[in-house]
Amino acid sequence: MSAPAGWHLQPDGRERFWDGTQWTDQFRSPAPSDPTAPPPAPSWASSSDTVADTVSDSGHTQAFDVAGTQALPSQDAGTPGAYPTAGQAPAGYPQQGYAPGQPQTGYGAPGAAGYPPPVKSGNSGLAKGCLIAAVVILGLIAIVIAVFAFFASRVVDTVNETFPSGFPTSLPSGFPTELPTDLPSGLPTDLPSGLPTDIEQNIELDVGDGFELPRATIGGGWTLVPQGAGIPIVNITGMKATLGDANGFPVLFTMRFPAAGGESVETVCTAPAGEPDAVVDVSCVPLFGDVAEATTVTVTASL
C-alpha cells in the first residue's frame, strides 16, 4: 500500500511532494510551526477516530482511544516508493550525492557553499588573436601581389611603347635578277693602290653634330631623350640623312656612347634607300643604359 499524496519532510530539511505513486521534482521549505501548538492530525486519520481532545488553555487533558486509531500501513524499506521515515531518505530513491542514512554534503546541502565560478582559460583568447593575425597577414600578401602585378604590367607597356615603329618592314625592290653573261673586255687588270682595306669607318664627334658616311650625310641637331619613369632607356630623335647615291641599299651604321658607370652602350641606326639627295628619317634602336648625359659618340659606318 502506498502513502497518500502530499508534502513530506526530506533529510535536507526541505519538503518533497509525493503524488501517491512516486516522488516528484517539486520541493519547498517547510512552513514555520508553533512549538506550543498541538501536532496536526495526519491526512490519513478520520475525525471519528479521535475520542478525546487536549485542552491547552485550561491545563486539563483527555486521553485518546488508541485502540480505535488507525496506524500507517507497514511498508518494506527496500520497496521503491515506500513512505519515508522522518530524517531518512526514502527507500529506493536515495538522494543524489550521498548514501542513505548519511548527512548530505556538497552543493545544495544546508550550510554548504556553492560551486566556485569556472576558471576562465586564456587559450581561447590566444587562438582568436592568432586567427586575426593570420587573416591580416594573408590580406597584406594579397595586396603586395596585386601591386607588383600592376607595376609589372606598367613596365611591360612602357618598354613596348619605347621601341620605334619606323623600322623597314620590307626589303627594297629592284635587285638584278640576272647576271650578265658577257663581261666587257678591256677591263683593267691592275687595281689602283691606296684603297681602304677596312670597310668600317670610325668617327669621333660630339652628341648632336652632323657627320659624313660613305653613302649619306647625317645632319646635325639630333638629341638624346630619356624615356623616364625610372627606366634607363634613351631614344635618339631628330636625326635625318641626305642620301648620296641610289644603289638601292639602305644606309646602316652604329653609334657607341659612354655610360655613367664607365661602360659603353651601343645602338644600330638605319636610313632607307631612296633617290640621290633625298632627305630621309634615320631610325635607331633605343639605348638601354644611362647615357642621357653623354657628350661624345663614336660612329661606325657599316654600309
GROMACS .gro file of C-alpha atoms in nm:
model
  303
    1MET     CA    1   0.000   0.000   0.000
    2SER     CA    2   0.141   0.338  -0.099
    3ALA     CA    3   0.142   0.650   0.118
    4PRO     CA    4  -0.115   0.919   0.029
    5ALA     CA    5  -0.011   1.212  -0.188
    6GLY     CA    6   0.126   1.518  -0.009
    7TRP     CA    7   0.435   1.707   0.110
    8HIS     CA    8   0.684   1.505   0.316
    9LEU     CA    9   0.998   1.613   0.502
   10GLN     CA   10   1.333   1.520   0.346
   11PRO     CA   11   1.677   1.471   0.511
   12ASP     CA   12   1.798   1.807   0.379
   13GLY     CA   13   1.527   1.992   0.571
   14ARG     CA   14   1.302   2.059   0.269
   15GLU     CA   15   0.967   1.903   0.186
   16ARG     CA   16   0.916   1.694  -0.129
   17PHE     CA   17   0.584   1.615  -0.294
   18TRP     CA   18   0.471   1.250  -0.314
   19ASP     CA   19   0.196   1.210  -0.579
   20GLY     CA   20   0.076   0.880  -0.437
   21THR     CA   21   0.287   0.657  -0.663
   22GLN     CA   22   0.629   0.824  -0.692
   23TRP     CA   23   0.840   1.121  -0.583
   24THR     CA   24   0.819   1.433  -0.798
   25ASP     CA   25   1.079   1.708  -0.859
   26GLN     CA   26   0.882   1.962  -0.653
   27PHE     CA   27   1.050   2.087  -0.333
   28ARG     CA   28   0.958   2.353  -0.082
   29SER     CA   29   1.074   2.489   0.252
   30PRO     CA   30   0.852   2.378   0.543
   31ALA     CA   31   0.635   2.646   0.697
   32PRO     CA   32   0.746   2.764   1.044
   33SER     CA   33   0.548   2.596   1.318
   34ASP     CA   34   0.450   2.696   1.669
   35PRO     CA   35   0.630   2.464   1.910
   36THR     CA   36   0.347   2.507   2.166
   37ALA     CA   37   0.072   2.414   1.918
   38PRO     CA   38  -0.054   2.052   1.915
   39PRO     CA   39   0.058   1.847   1.611
   40PRO     CA   40  -0.190   1.845   1.322
   41ALA     CA   41  -0.396   1.539   1.258
   42PRO     CA   42  -0.245   1.322   0.982
   43SER     CA   43  -0.417   1.326   0.646
   44TRP     CA   44  -0.494   0.958   0.669
   45ALA     CA   45  -0.671   0.980   1.004
   46SER     CA   46  -1.054   1.011   1.024
   47SER     CA   47  -1.227   1.260   1.252
   48SER     CA   48  -1.428   0.976   1.402
   49ASP     CA   49  -1.110   0.811   1.529
   50THR     CA   50  -1.046   1.089   1.781
   51VAL     CA   51  -1.215   1.020   2.116
   52ALA     CA   52  -1.060   1.295   2.324
   53ASP     CA   53  -0.914   1.644   2.271
   54THR     CA   54  -0.638   1.817   2.451
   55VAL     CA   55  -0.747   2.137   2.621
   56SER     CA   56  -0.435   2.352   2.624
   57ASP     CA   57  -0.582   2.665   2.773
   58SER     CA   58  -0.732   2.503   3.089
   59GLY     CA   59  -0.440   2.280   3.171
   60HIS     CA   60  -0.662   1.966   3.155
   61THR     CA   61  -0.608   1.682   2.911
   62GLN     CA   62  -0.825   1.397   2.795
   63ALA     CA   63  -0.699   1.055   2.691
   64PHE     CA   64  -0.724   0.920   2.334
   65ASP     CA   65  -0.874   0.588   2.249
   66VAL     CA   66  -0.562   0.432   2.097
   67ALA     CA   67  -0.744   0.109   2.031
   68GLY     CA   68  -0.968   0.283   1.781
   69THR     CA   69  -0.697   0.469   1.591
   70GLN     CA   70  -0.572   0.363   1.250
   71ALA     CA   71  -0.197   0.321   1.209
   72LEU     CA   72   0.005   0.374   0.894
   73PRO     CA   73   0.035   0.054   0.691
   74SER     CA   74   0.375  -0.105   0.713
   75GLN     CA   75   0.598  -0.060   0.411
   76ASP     CA   76   0.902  -0.254   0.313
   77ALA     CA   77   1.202  -0.022   0.345
   78GLY     CA   78   1.353  -0.173   0.032
   79THR     CA   79   1.044  -0.116  -0.183
   80PRO     CA   80   1.066   0.184  -0.416
   81GLY     CA   81   0.805   0.447  -0.337
   82ALA     CA   82   0.776   0.349   0.032
   83TYR     CA   83   0.671   0.622   0.277
   84PRO     CA   84   0.991   0.770   0.427
   85THR     CA   85   1.065   0.797   0.795
   86ALA     CA   86   1.143   1.147   0.919
   87GLY     CA   87   1.516   1.218   0.892
   88GLN     CA   88   1.582   0.932   0.647
   89ALA     CA   89   1.582   0.913   0.269
   90PRO     CA   90   1.302   0.714   0.107
   91ALA     CA   91   1.396   0.357   0.019
   92GLY     CA   92   1.465   0.308  -0.347
   93TYR     CA   93   1.509   0.682  -0.402
   94PRO     CA   94   1.838   0.783  -0.240
   95GLN     CA   95   1.928   1.149  -0.270
   96GLN     CA   96   2.193   1.207  -0.536
   97GLY     CA   97   2.538   1.270  -0.395
   98TYR     CA   98   2.512   1.089  -0.058
   99ALA     CA   99   2.435   0.742   0.076
  100PRO     CA  100   2.114   0.665   0.266
  101GLY     CA  101   2.144   0.733   0.638
  102GLN     CA  102   2.437   0.971   0.599
  103PRO     CA  103   2.417   1.352   0.628
  104GLN     CA  104   2.404   1.534   0.295
  105THR     CA  105   2.714   1.726   0.194
  106GLY     CA  106   2.833   1.915  -0.114
  107TYR     CA  107   2.649   2.163  -0.329
  108GLY     CA  108   2.288   2.222  -0.216
  109ALA     CA  109   2.335   2.084   0.137
  110PRO     CA  110   2.223   2.309   0.427
  111GLY     CA  111   2.510   2.545   0.512
  112ALA     CA  112   2.726   2.428   0.219
  113ALA     CA  113   2.892   2.683  -0.009
  114GLY     CA  114   2.807   2.686  -0.379
  115TYR     CA  115   3.040   2.585  -0.658
  116PRO     CA  116   3.314   2.840  -0.735
  117PRO     CA  117   3.284   3.026  -1.066
  118PRO     CA  118   3.450   2.848  -1.359
  119VAL     CA  119   3.810   2.941  -1.424
  120LYS     CA  120   3.847   3.130  -1.748
  121SER     CA  121   4.104   2.985  -1.985
  122GLY     CA  122   4.336   3.211  -2.186
  123ASN     CA  123   4.370   2.964  -2.473
  124SER     CA  124   4.054   3.087  -2.644
  125GLY     CA  125   4.181   3.448  -2.649
  126LEU     CA  126   4.522   3.338  -2.779
  127ALA     CA  127   4.364   3.131  -3.055
  128LYS     CA  128   4.141   3.423  -3.156
  129GLY     CA  129   4.442   3.656  -3.169
  130CYS     CA  130   4.640   3.410  -3.384
  131LEU     CA  131   4.345   3.377  -3.623
  132ILE     CA  132   4.313   3.755  -3.661
  133ALA     CA  133   4.689   3.790  -3.719
  134ALA     CA  134   4.680   3.518  -3.988
  135VAL     CA  135   4.392   3.692  -4.169
  136VAL     CA  136   4.577   4.027  -4.160
  137ILE     CA  137   4.898   3.870  -4.295
  138LEU     CA  138   4.711   3.699  -4.580
  139GLY     CA  139   4.543   4.029  -4.668
  140LEU     CA  140   4.880   4.209  -4.681
  141ILE     CA  141   5.029   3.937  -4.902
  142ALA     CA  142   4.736   3.968  -5.144
  143ILE     CA  143   4.779   4.347  -5.159
  144VAL     CA  144   5.156   4.316  -5.229
  145ILE     CA  145   5.092   4.065  -5.510
  146ALA     CA  146   4.829   4.293  -5.667
  147VAL     CA  147   5.060   4.598  -5.651
  148PHE     CA  148   5.350   4.402  -5.800
  149ALA     CA  149   5.134   4.276  -6.087
  150PHE     CA  150   5.012   4.629  -6.157
  151PHE     CA  151   5.362   4.780  -6.176
  152ALA     CA  152   5.495   4.486  -6.379
  153SER     CA  153   5.220   4.545  -6.634
  154ARG     CA  154   5.309   4.915  -6.648
  155VAL     CA  155   5.678   4.837  -6.708
  156VAL     CA  156   5.594   4.596  -6.991
  157ASP     CA  157   5.367   4.853  -7.154
  158THR     CA  158   5.636   5.121  -7.124
  159VAL     CA  159   5.903   4.902  -7.282
  160ASN     CA  160   5.670   4.813  -7.568
  161GLU     CA  161   5.600   5.181  -7.632
  162THR     CA  162   5.970   5.276  -7.643
  163PHE     CA  163   6.063   5.074  -7.949
  164PRO     CA  164   6.021   5.284  -8.263
  165SER     CA  165   5.775   5.172  -8.525
  166GLY     CA  166   5.967   5.314  -8.821
  167PHE     CA  167   6.193   5.016  -8.896
  168PRO     CA  168   6.174   4.899  -9.255
  169THR     CA  169   5.939   4.603  -9.289
  170SER     CA  170   6.026   4.501  -9.646
  171LEU     CA  171   6.347   4.481  -9.848
  172PRO     CA  172   6.388   4.728 -10.133
  173SER     CA  173   6.290   4.605 -10.475
  174GLY     CA  174   6.486   4.642 -10.796
  175PHE     CA  175   6.765   4.395 -10.735
  176PRO     CA  176   6.901   4.249 -11.061
  177THR     CA  177   6.762   3.904 -11.125
  178GLU     CA  178   7.006   3.800 -11.399
  179LEU     CA  179   7.379   3.841 -11.408
  180PRO     CA  180   7.539   3.943 -11.738
  181THR     CA  181   7.690   3.654 -11.926
  182ASP     CA  182   7.927   3.860 -12.139
  183LEU     CA  183   8.179   4.052 -11.941
  184PRO     CA  184   8.307   4.365 -12.105
  185SER     CA  185   8.654   4.348 -12.242
  186GLY     CA  186   8.929   4.591 -12.177
  187LEU     CA  187   8.889   4.590 -11.801
  188PRO     CA  188   9.195   4.699 -11.608
  189THR     CA  189   9.391   4.414 -11.470
  190ASP     CA  190   9.570   4.614 -11.205
  191LEU     CA  191   9.363   4.757 -10.921
  192PRO     CA  192   9.458   5.108 -10.811
  193SER     CA  193   9.657   5.134 -10.493
  194GLY     CA  194   9.560   5.336 -10.184
  195LEU     CA  195   9.210   5.188 -10.143
  196PRO     CA  196   9.094   5.145  -9.783
  197THR     CA  197   9.133   4.789  -9.664
  198ASP     CA  198   8.887   4.829  -9.372
  199ILE     CA  199   8.525   4.878  -9.475
  200GLU     CA  200   8.426   5.009  -9.132
  201GLN     CA  201   8.493   5.376  -9.060
  202ASN     CA  202   8.506   5.511  -8.702
  203ILE     CA  203   8.416   5.877  -8.648
  204GLU     CA  204   8.455   6.055  -8.313
  205LEU     CA  205   8.224   6.358  -8.262
  206ASP     CA  206   8.010   6.543  -8.012
  207VAL     CA  207   7.648   6.448  -7.943
  208GLY     CA  208   7.418   6.634  -8.184
  209ASP     CA  209   7.683   6.705  -8.452
  210GLY     CA  210   7.644   6.601  -8.815
  211PHE     CA  211   7.883   6.360  -8.987
  212GLU     CA  212   7.966   6.212  -9.326
  213LEU     CA  213   7.914   5.847  -9.419
  214PRO     CA  214   8.030   5.676  -9.741
  215ARG     CA  215   7.679   5.691  -9.897
  216ALA     CA  216   7.496   5.956  -9.692
  217THR     CA  217   7.535   6.271  -9.487
  218ILE     CA  218   7.382   6.283  -9.140
  219GLY     CA  219   7.258   6.627  -9.042
  220GLY     CA  220   7.316   6.785  -8.703
  221GLY     CA  221   7.060   6.875  -8.436
  222TRP     CA  222   6.971   6.525  -8.321
  223THR     CA  223   6.931   6.471  -7.943
  224LEU     CA  224   6.926   6.204  -7.672
  225VAL     CA  225   6.586   6.185  -7.497
  226PRO     CA  226   6.549   5.969  -7.182
  227GLN     CA  227   6.235   5.755  -7.160
  228GLY     CA  228   6.161   5.846  -6.797
  229ALA     CA  229   5.952   5.652  -6.541
  230GLY     CA  230   6.272   5.541  -6.367
  231ILE     CA  231   6.375   5.318  -6.661
  232PRO     CA  232   6.727   5.377  -6.807
  233ILE     CA  233   6.617   5.385  -7.173
  234VAL     CA  234   6.729   5.666  -7.407
  235ASN     CA  235   6.595   5.737  -7.757
  236ILE     CA  236   6.775   5.919  -8.043
  237THR     CA  237   6.538   6.170  -8.201
  238GLY     CA  238   6.556   6.428  -8.479
  239MET     CA  239   6.821   6.252  -8.693
  240LYS     CA  240   6.792   6.286  -9.073
  241ALA     CA  241   7.014   6.165  -9.359
  242THR     CA  242   7.076   6.307  -9.709
  243LEU     CA  243   7.138   6.017  -9.948
  244GLY     CA  244   7.438   6.031 -10.176
  245ASP     CA  245   7.358   5.762 -10.434
  246ALA     CA  246   7.070   5.543 -10.548
  247ASN     CA  247   7.214   5.193 -10.537
  248GLY     CA  248   6.902   5.059 -10.365
  249PHE     CA  249   7.072   4.963 -10.038
  250PRO     CA  250   6.979   5.119  -9.702
  251VAL     CA  251   7.236   5.312  -9.502
  252LEU     CA  252   7.348   5.125  -9.190
  253PHE     CA  253   7.579   5.245  -8.911
  254THR     CA  254   7.635   5.203  -8.536
  255MET     CA  255   7.675   5.460  -8.258
  256ARG     CA  256   7.855   5.395  -7.927
  257PHE     CA  257   7.801   5.621  -7.624
  258PRO     CA  258   7.988   5.625  -7.290
  259ALA     CA  259   7.761   5.542  -6.994
  260ALA     CA  260   7.771   5.694  -6.644
  261GLY     CA  261   7.922   5.377  -6.496
  262GLY     CA  262   8.224   5.377  -6.728
  263GLU     CA  263   8.098   5.117  -6.975
  264SER     CA  264   7.971   5.193  -7.326
  265VAL     CA  265   7.624   5.143  -7.476
  266GLU     CA  266   7.586   5.077  -7.849
  267THR     CA  267   7.292   5.109  -8.086
  268VAL     CA  268   7.224   5.042  -8.456
  269CYS     CA  269   7.079   5.308  -8.687
  270THR     CA  270   6.942   5.273  -9.040
  271ALA     CA  271   6.817   5.502  -9.319
  272PRO     CA  272   6.604   5.366  -9.605
  273ALA     CA  273   6.726   5.376  -9.965
  274GLY     CA  274   6.596   5.647 -10.198
  275GLU     CA  275   6.680   5.889 -10.475
  276PRO     CA  276   7.007   6.082 -10.463
  277ASP     CA  277   6.994   6.393 -10.243
  278ALA     CA  278   6.672   6.267 -10.083
  279VAL     CA  279   6.632   6.352  -9.712
  280VAL     CA  280   6.506   6.056  -9.510
  281ASP     CA  281   6.450   5.988  -9.138
  282VAL     CA  282   6.704   5.779  -8.950
  283SER     CA  283   6.571   5.517  -8.705
  284CYS     CA  284   6.785   5.391  -8.416
  285VAL     CA  285   6.730   5.113  -8.165
  286PRO     CA  286   6.674   5.260  -7.812
  287LEU     CA  287   6.981   5.273  -7.590
  288PHE     CA  288   6.940   5.054  -7.280
  289GLY     CA  289   7.171   5.232  -7.038
  290ASP     CA  290   7.233   5.557  -6.851
  291VAL     CA  291   7.367   5.761  -7.145
  292ALA     CA  292   7.129   6.060  -7.132
  293GLU     CA  293   7.412   6.286  -7.014
  294ALA     CA  294   7.671   6.163  -7.268
  295THR     CA  295   7.855   6.437  -7.463
  296THR     CA  296   8.057   6.232  -7.717
  297VAL     CA  297   7.982   5.944  -7.951
  298THR     CA  298   8.174   5.707  -8.179
  299VAL     CA  299   8.009   5.634  -8.516
  300THR     CA  300   8.100   5.326  -8.721
  301ALA     CA  301   7.978   5.307  -9.084
  302SER     CA  302   7.889   4.952  -9.194
  303LEU     CA  303   7.714   5.002  -9.530
   0.00000   0.00000   0.00000
